[in-house]
mmCIF file of C-alpha atoms in Angstrom:
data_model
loop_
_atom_site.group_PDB
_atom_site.id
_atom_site.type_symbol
_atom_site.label_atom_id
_atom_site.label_comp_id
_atom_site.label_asym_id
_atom_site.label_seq_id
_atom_site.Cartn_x
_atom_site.Cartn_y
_atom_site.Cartn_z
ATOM 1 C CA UNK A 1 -9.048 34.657 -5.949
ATOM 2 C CA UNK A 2 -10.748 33.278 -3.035
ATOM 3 C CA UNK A 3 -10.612 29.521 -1.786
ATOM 4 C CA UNK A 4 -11.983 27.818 1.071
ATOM 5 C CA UNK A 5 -8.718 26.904 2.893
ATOM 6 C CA UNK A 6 -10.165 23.354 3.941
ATOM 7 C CA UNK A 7 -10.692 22.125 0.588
ATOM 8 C CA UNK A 8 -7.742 23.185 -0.307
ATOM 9 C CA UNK A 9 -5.800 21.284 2.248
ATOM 10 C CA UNK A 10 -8.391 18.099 1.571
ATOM 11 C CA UNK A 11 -7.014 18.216 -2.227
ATOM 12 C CA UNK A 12 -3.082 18.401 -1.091
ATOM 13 C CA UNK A 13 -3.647 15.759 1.350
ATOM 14 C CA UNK A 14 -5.052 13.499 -0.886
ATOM 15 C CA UNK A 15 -1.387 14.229 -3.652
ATOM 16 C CA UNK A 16 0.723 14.030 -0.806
ATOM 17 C CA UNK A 17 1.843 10.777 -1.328
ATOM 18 C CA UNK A 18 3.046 10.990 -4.948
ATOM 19 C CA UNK A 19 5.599 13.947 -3.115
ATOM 20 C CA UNK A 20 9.135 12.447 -3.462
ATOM 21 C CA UNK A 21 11.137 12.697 -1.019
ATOM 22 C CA UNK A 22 14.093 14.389 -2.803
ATOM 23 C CA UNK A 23 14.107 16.076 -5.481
ATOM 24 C CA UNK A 24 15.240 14.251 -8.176
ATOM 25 C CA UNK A 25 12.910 15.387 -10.744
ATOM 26 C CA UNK A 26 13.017 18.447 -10.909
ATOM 27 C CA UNK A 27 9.503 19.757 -9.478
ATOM 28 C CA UNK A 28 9.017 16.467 -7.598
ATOM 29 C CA UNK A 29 8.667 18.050 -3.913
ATOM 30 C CA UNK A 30 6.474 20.500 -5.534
ATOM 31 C CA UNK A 31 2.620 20.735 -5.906
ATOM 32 C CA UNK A 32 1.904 21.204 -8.959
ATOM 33 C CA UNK A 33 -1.039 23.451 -9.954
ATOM 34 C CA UNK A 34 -2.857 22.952 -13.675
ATOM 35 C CA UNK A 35 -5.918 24.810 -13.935
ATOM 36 C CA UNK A 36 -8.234 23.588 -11.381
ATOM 37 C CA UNK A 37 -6.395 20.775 -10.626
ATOM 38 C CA UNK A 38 -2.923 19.896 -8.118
ATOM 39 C CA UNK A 39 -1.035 17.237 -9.021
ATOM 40 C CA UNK A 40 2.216 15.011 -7.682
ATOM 41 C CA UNK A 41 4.753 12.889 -9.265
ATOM 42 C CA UNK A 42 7.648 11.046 -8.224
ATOM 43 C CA UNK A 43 8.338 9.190 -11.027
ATOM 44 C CA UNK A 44 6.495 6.210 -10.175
ATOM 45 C CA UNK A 45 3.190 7.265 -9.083
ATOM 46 C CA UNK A 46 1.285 11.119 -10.034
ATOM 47 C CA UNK A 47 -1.751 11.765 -7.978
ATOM 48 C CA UNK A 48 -4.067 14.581 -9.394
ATOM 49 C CA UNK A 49 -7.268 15.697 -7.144
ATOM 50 C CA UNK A 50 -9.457 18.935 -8.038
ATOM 51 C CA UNK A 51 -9.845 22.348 -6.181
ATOM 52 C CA UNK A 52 -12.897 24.163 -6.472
ATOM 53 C CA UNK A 53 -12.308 28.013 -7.779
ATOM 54 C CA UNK A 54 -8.699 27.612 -8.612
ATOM 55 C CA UNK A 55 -7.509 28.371 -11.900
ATOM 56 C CA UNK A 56 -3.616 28.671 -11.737
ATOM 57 C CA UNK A 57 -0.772 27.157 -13.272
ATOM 58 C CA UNK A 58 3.034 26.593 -11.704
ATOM 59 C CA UNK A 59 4.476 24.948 -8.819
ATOM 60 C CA UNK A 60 4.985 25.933 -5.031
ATOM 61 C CA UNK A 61 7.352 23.962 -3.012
ATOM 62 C CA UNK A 62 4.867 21.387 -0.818
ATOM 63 C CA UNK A 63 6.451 21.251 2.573
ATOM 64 C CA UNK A 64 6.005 25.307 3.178
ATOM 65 C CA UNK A 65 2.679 25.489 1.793
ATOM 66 C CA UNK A 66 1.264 22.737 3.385
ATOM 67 C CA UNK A 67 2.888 23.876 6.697
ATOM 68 C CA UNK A 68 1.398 27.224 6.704
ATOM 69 C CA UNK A 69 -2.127 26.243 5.486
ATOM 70 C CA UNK A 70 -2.150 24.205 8.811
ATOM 71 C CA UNK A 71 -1.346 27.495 10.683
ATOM 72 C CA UNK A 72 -3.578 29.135 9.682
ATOM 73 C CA UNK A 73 -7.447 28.968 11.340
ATOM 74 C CA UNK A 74 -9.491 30.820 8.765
ATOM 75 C CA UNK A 75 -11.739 28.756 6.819
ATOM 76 C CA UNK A 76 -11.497 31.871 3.719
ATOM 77 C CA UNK A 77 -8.293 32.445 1.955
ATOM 78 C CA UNK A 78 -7.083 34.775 -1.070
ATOM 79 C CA UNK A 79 -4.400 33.973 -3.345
ATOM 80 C CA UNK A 80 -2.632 35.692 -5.976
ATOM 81 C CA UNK A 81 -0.242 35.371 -8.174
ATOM 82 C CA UNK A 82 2.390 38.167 -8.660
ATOM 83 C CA UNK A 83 5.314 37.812 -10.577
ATOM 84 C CA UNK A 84 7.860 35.003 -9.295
ATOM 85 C CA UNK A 85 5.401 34.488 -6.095
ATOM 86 C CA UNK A 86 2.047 33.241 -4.680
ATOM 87 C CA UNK A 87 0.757 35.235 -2.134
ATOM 88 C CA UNK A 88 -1.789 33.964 0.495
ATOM 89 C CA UNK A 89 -3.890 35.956 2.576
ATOM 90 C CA UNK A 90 -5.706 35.314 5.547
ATOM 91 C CA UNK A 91 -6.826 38.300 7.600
ATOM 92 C CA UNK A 92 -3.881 40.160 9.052
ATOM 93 C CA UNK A 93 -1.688 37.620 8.297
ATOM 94 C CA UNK A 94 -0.148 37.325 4.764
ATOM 95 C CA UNK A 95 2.676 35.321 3.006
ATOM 96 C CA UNK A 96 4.997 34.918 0.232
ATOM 97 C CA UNK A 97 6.049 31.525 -1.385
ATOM 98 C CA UNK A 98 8.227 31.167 -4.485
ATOM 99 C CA UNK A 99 6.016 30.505 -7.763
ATOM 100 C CA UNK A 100 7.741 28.282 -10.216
ATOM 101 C CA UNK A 101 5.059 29.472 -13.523
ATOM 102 C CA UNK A 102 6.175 26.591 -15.476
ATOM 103 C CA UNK A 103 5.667 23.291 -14.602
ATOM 104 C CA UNK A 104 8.449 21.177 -15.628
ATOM 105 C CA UNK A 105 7.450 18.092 -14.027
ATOM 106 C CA UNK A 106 7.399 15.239 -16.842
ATOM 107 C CA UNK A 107 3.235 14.804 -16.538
ATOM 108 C CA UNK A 108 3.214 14.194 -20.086
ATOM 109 C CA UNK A 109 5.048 10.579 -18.961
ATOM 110 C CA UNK A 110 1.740 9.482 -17.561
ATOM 111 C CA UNK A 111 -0.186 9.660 -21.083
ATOM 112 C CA UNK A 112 -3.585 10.037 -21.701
ATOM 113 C CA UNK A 113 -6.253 8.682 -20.132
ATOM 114 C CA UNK A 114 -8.723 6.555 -22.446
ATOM 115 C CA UNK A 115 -11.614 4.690 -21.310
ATOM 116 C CA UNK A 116 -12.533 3.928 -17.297
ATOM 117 C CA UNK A 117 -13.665 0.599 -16.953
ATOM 118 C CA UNK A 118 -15.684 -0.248 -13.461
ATOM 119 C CA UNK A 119 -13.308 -1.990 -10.515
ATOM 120 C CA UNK A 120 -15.084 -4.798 -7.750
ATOM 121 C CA UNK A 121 -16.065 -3.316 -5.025
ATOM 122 C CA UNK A 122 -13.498 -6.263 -3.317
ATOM 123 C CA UNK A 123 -10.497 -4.636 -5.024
ATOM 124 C CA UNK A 124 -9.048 -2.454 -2.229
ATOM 125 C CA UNK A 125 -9.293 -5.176 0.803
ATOM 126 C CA UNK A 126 -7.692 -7.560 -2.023
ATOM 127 C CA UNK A 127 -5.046 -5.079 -2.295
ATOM 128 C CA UNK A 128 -4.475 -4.529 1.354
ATOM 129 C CA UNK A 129 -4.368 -8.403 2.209
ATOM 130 C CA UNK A 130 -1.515 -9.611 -0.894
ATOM 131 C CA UNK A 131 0.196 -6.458 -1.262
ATOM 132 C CA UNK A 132 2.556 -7.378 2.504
ATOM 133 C CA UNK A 133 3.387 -10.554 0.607
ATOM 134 C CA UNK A 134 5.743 -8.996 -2.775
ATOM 135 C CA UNK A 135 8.891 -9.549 -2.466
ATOM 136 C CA UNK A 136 11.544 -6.454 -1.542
ATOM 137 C CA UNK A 137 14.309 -7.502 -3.714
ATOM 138 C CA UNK A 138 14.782 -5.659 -6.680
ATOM 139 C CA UNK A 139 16.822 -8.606 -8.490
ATOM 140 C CA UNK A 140 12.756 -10.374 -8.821
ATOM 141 C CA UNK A 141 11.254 -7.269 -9.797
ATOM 142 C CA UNK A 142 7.924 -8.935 -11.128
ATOM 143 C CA UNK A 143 7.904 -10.488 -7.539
ATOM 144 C CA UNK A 144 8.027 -7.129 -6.122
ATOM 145 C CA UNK A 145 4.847 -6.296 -7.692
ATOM 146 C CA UNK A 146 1.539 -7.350 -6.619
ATOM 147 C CA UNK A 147 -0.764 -9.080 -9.966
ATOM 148 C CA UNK A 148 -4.359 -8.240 -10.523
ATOM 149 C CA UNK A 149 -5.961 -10.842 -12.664
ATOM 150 C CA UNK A 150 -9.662 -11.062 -14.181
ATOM 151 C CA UNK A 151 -10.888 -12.577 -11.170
ATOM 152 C CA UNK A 152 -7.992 -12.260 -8.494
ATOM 153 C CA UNK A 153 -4.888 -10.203 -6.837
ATOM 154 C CA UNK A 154 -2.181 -12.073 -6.735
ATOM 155 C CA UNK A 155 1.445 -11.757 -4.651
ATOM 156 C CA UNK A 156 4.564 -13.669 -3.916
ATOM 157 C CA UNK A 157 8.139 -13.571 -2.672
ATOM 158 C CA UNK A 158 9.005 -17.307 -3.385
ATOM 159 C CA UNK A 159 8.400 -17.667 0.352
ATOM 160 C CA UNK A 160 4.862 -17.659 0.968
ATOM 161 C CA UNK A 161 2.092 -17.252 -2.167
ATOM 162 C CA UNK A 162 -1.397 -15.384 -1.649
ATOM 163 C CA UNK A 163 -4.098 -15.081 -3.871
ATOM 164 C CA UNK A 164 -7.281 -13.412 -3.531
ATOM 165 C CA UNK A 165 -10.285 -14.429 -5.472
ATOM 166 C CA UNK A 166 -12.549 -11.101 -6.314
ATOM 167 C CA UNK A 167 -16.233 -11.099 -6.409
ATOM 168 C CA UNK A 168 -16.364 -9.356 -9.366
ATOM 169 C CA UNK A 169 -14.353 -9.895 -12.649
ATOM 170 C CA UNK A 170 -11.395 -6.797 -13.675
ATOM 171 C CA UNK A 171 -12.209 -6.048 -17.189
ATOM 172 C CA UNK A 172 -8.384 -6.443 -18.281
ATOM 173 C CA UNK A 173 -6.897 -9.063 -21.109
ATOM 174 C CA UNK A 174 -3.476 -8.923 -19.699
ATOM 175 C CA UNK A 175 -3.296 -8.270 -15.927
ATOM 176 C CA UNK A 176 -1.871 -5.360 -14.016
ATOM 177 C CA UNK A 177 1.281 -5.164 -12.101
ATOM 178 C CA UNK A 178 1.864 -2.827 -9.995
ATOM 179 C CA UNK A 179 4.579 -2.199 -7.352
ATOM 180 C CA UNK A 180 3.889 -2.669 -4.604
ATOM 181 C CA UNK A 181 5.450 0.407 -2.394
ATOM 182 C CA UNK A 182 2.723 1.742 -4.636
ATOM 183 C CA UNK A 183 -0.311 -0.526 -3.527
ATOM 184 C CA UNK A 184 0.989 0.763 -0.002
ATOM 185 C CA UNK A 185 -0.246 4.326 -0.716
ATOM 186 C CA UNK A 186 -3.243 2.967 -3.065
ATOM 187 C CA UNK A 187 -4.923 1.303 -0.759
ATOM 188 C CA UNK A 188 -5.596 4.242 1.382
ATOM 189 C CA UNK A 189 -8.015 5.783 -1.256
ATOM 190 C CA UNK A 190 -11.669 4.105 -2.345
ATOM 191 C CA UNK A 191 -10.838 3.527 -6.049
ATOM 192 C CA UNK A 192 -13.747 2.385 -8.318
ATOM 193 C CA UNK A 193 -12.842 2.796 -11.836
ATOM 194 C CA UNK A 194 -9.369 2.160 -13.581
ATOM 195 C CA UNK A 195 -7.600 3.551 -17.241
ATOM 196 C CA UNK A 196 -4.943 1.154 -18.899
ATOM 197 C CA UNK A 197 -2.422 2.774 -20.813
ATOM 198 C CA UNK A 198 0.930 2.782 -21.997
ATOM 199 C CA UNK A 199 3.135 1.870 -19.416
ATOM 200 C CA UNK A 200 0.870 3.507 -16.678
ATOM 201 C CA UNK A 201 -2.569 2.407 -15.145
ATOM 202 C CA UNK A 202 -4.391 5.178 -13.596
ATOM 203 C CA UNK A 203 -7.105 4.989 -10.710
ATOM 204 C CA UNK A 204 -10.161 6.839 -10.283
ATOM 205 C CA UNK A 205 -12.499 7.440 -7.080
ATOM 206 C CA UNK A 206 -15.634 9.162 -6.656
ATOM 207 C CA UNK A 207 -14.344 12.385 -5.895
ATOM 208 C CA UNK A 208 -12.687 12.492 -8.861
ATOM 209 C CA UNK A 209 -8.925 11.987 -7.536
ATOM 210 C CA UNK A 210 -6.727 9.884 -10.103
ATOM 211 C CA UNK A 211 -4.125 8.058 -8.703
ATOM 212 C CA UNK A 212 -1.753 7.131 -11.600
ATOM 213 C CA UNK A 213 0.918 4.433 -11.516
ATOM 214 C CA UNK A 214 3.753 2.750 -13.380
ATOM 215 C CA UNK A 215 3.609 -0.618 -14.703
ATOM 216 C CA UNK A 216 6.580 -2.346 -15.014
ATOM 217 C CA UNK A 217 7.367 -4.917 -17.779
ATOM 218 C CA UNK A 218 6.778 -9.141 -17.186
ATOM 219 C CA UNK A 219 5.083 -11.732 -16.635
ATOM 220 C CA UNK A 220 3.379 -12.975 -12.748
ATOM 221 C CA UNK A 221 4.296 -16.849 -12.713
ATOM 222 C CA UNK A 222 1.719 -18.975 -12.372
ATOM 223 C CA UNK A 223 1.129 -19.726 -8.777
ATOM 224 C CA UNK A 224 -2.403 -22.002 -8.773
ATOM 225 C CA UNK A 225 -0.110 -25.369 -8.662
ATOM 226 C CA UNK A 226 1.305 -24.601 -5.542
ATOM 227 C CA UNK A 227 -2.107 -23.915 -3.683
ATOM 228 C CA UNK A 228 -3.878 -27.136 -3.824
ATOM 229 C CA UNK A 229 -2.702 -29.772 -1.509
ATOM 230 C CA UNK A 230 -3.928 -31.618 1.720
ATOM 231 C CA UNK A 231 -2.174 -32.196 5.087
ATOM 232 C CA UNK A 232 -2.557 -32.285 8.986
ATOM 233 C CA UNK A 233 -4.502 -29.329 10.277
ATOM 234 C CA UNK A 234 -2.559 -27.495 12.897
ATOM 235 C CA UNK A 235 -4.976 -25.703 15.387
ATOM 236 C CA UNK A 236 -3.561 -21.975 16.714
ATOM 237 C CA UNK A 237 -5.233 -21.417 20.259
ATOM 238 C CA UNK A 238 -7.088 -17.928 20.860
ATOM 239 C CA UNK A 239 -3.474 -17.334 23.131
ATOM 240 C CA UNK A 240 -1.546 -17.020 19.740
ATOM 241 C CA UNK A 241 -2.967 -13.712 19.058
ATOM 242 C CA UNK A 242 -1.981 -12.490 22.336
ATOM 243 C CA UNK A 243 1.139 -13.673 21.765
ATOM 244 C CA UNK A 244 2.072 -12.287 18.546
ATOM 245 C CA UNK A 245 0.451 -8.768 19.724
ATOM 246 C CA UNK A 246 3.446 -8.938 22.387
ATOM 247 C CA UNK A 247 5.741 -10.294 19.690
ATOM 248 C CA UNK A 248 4.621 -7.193 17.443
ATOM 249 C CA UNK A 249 6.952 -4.777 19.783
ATOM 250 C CA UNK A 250 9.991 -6.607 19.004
ATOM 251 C CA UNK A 251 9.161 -6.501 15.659
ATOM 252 C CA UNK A 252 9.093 -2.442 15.373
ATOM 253 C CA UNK A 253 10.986 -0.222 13.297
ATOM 254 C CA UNK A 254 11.728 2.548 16.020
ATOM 255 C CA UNK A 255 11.950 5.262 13.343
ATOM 256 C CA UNK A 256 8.768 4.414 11.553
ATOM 257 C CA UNK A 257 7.044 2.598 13.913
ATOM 258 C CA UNK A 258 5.932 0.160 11.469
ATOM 259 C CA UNK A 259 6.044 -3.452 11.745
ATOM 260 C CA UNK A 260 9.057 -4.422 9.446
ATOM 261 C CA UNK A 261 10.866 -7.485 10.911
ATOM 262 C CA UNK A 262 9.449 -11.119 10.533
ATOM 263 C CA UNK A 263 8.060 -13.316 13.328
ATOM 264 C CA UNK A 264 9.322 -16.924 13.637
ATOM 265 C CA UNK A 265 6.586 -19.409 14.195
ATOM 266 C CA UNK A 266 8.017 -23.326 15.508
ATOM 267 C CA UNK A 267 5.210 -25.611 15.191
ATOM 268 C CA UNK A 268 6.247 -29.455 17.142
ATOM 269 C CA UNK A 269 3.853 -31.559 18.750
ATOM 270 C CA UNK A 270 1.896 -29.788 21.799
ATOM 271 C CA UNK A 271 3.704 -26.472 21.953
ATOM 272 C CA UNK A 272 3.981 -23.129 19.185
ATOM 273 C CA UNK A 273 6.803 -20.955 20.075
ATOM 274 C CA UNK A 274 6.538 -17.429 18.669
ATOM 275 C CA UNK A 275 10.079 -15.853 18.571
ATOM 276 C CA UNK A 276 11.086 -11.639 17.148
ATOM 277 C CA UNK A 277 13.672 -9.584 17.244
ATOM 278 C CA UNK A 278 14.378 -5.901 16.330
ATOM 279 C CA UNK A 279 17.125 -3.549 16.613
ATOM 280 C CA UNK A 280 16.003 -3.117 21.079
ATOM 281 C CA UNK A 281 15.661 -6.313 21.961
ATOM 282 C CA UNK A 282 14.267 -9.625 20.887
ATOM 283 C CA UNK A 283 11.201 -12.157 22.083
ATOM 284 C CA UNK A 284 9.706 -15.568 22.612
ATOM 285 C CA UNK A 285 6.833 -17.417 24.325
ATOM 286 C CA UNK A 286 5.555 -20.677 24.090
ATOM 287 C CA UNK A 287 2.177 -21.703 24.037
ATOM 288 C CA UNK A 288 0.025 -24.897 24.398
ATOM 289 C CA UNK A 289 -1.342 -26.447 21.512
ATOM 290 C CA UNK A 290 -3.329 -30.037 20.583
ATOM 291 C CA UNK A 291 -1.344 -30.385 17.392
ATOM 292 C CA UNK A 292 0.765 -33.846 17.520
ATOM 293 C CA UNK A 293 2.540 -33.813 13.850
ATOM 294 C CA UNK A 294 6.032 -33.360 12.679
ATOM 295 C CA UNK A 295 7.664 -30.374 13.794
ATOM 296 C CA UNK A 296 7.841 -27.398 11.114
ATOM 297 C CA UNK A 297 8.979 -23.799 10.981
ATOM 298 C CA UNK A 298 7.838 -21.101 9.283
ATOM 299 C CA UNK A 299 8.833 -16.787 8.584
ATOM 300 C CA UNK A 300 6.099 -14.543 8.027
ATOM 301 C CA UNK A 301 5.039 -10.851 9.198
ATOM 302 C CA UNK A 302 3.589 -10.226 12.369
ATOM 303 C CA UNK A 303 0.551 -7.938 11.679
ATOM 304 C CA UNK A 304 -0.126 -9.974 8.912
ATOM 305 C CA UNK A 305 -0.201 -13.498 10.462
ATOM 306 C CA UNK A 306 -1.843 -11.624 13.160
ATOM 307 C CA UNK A 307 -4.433 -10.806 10.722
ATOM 308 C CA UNK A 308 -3.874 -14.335 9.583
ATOM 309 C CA UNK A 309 -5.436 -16.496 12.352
ATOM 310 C CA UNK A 310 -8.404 -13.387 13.308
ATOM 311 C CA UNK A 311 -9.876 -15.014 10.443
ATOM 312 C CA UNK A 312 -8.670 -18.524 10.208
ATOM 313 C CA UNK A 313 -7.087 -20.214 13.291
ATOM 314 C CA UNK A 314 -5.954 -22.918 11.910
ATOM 315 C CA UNK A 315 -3.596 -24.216 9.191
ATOM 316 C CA UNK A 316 -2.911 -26.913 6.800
ATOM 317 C CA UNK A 317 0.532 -28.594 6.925
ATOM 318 C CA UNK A 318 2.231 -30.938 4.125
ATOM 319 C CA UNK A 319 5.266 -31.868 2.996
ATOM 320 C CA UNK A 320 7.298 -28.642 2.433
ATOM 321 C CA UNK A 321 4.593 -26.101 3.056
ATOM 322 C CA UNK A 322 1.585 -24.661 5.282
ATOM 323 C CA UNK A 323 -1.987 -23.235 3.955
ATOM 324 C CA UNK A 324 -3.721 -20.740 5.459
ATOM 325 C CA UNK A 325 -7.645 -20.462 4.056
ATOM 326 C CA UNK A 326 -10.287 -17.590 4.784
ATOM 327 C CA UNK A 327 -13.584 -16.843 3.091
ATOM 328 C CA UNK A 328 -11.816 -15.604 0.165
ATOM 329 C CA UNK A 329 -8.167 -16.041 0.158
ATOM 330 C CA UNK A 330 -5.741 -18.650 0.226
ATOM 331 C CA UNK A 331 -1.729 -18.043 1.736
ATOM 332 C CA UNK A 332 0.907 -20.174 1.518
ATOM 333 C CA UNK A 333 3.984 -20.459 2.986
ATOM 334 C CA UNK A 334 7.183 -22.259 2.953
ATOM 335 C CA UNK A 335 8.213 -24.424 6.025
ATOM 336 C CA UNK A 336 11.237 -26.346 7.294
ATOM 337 C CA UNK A 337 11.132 -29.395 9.219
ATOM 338 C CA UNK A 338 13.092 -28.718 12.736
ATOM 339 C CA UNK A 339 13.489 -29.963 16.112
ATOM 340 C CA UNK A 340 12.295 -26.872 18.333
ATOM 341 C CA UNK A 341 13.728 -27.352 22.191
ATOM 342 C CA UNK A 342 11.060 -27.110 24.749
#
């Protein structure tokens, strides 16, 4: 059969990420081909997207096909299927990967897929902003897990609290949880519809890709109590985000190159000293500030207090904690009261 080779590497680009890393599951490094669709799972998310013309069934190993695809420059391709192997031809050049004609992966985990109810169009920037906020310790696991509510996404670590009101109302009696190292990979895909179901809650886009996740058992504590309160406003100068950009490289995971390790904020009257460190090296700088108040110290991400004060550059402090407010959001986080040394 022929395939355009482009849409073909569209569709496994879009399952890549429910690809585990190991294998497992048996299958689970595979791509998974049933009927006209490919599908991924890793046991706690299965991505499914369609390929136009293809009507196979089994499972190729992903990191060889997807390698060789990339090789290859013609835009035409012809597969077959011959005994224990898929051949792929393109011009001249021709290739052999093993063909696995049963797929063992557990699919049938996921369940069926019932009704898709309409998402707000708000859903995936909600997503993006809470999801940095869960918790990564597995002894909370509902605090690992970012909530979706009728009307907002919530996340927490016990730390610092956000919530983000939605302009639109999730047509859901319960709530969702989902995990979020799976949010991570969600948000990267323009999801409009969703499917509850038995222990899974499955996604939908316009192009028809459903990205399927687990649901884990419990109950999001309520976190509204903890968000309303007055204090002093402390003003961040337009010199804190160049500050924390610098602080961002001492705050690096040097194998990802993602932003993993917290920033330290001290807050005392006239001065905000911004302080990192990673596994290369560490960082601080001191800027001026009008605030006069108690001093008060705080632990949050870089990128996302970065992201923070781009759209509110100022606080709220009181008591034990600081509030952060934009257009739609509110974030909370814990603080200490400490002398910081000049």
């Amino acid at each position: 059969m022929k395939i355009n080779k482009s849409e073909l590497q569209a569709a496994l680009e879009k399952v890549k990420p429910g690809l585990a890393s190991k294998e497992i599951i048996e299958q689970a490094t595979s791509f998974a081909f049933m009927g006209d669709r490919v599908v991924t799972y890793n046991d706690e998310i299965s991505i499914s997207h369609p390929v136009k013309g293809l009507n196979i069934r089994g499972a190729v190993k992903a990191q060889n096909l997807y390698a060789y695809l990339n090789k290859i420059r013609r835009d035409e391709i012809d597969i077959e299927i011959d005994e224990k192997q898929v051949k792929i031809s393109a011009g001249r050049a021709k290739a052999g990967l093993v063909f696995e004609a049963e797929v063992r992966l557990p699919i049938e985990e996921v369940g069926k897929i019932g009704e898709w109810k309409k998402l707000p169009d708000s859903i995936v920037p909600a997503l993006r902003c809470c999801y940095p906020c869960a918790s990564k310790d597995m002894s909370m696991p509902v605090l690992t897990c970012v909530f979706i509510s009728q009307n907002s996404v919530q996340a927490s670590d016990s730390y610092q609290i956000i919530k983000y009101t939605l302009t639109e109302k999730v047509p859901t009696k319960k709530g969702i949880l989902l995990p979020a190292s799976a949010v991570h990979e969600l948000v990267k895909y323009d999801i409009k519809e969703f499917s509850e179901g038995e222990g899974w809650v499955h996604f939908r886009t316009d192009d028809s890709t459903i990205f399927s996740c687990r649901t884990p058992n419990g109950i999001f504590p309520e976190i509204d109590k903890f968000l309303e309160f007055e204090g002093v406003e402390i003003p961040f100068p337009r010199t804190a985000l160049n500050a924390l950009e610098r602080a961002e490289i001492f705050a690096k995971n040097n194998v990802t190159g993602t932003h993993v390790a917290p920033v330290t904020v001290c807050v005392s009257p006239g001065q905000i000293k911004f302080s990192a460190q990673d596994e290369a090296g560490w960082f601080e700088e001191s800027i001026k500030t009008k605030y006069q108040g108690d001093a008060v110290t705080f632990i949050t991400g870089v990128d996302f207090l970065l992201s923070l004060l781009k759209q509110s550059p100022t606080c709220v402090y009181a008591n034990d904690r600081i509030k952060f407010t934009g257009e739609k959001w509110v974030h909370v986080i814990a603080v200490s009261s400490t002398e910081v040394s000049k």
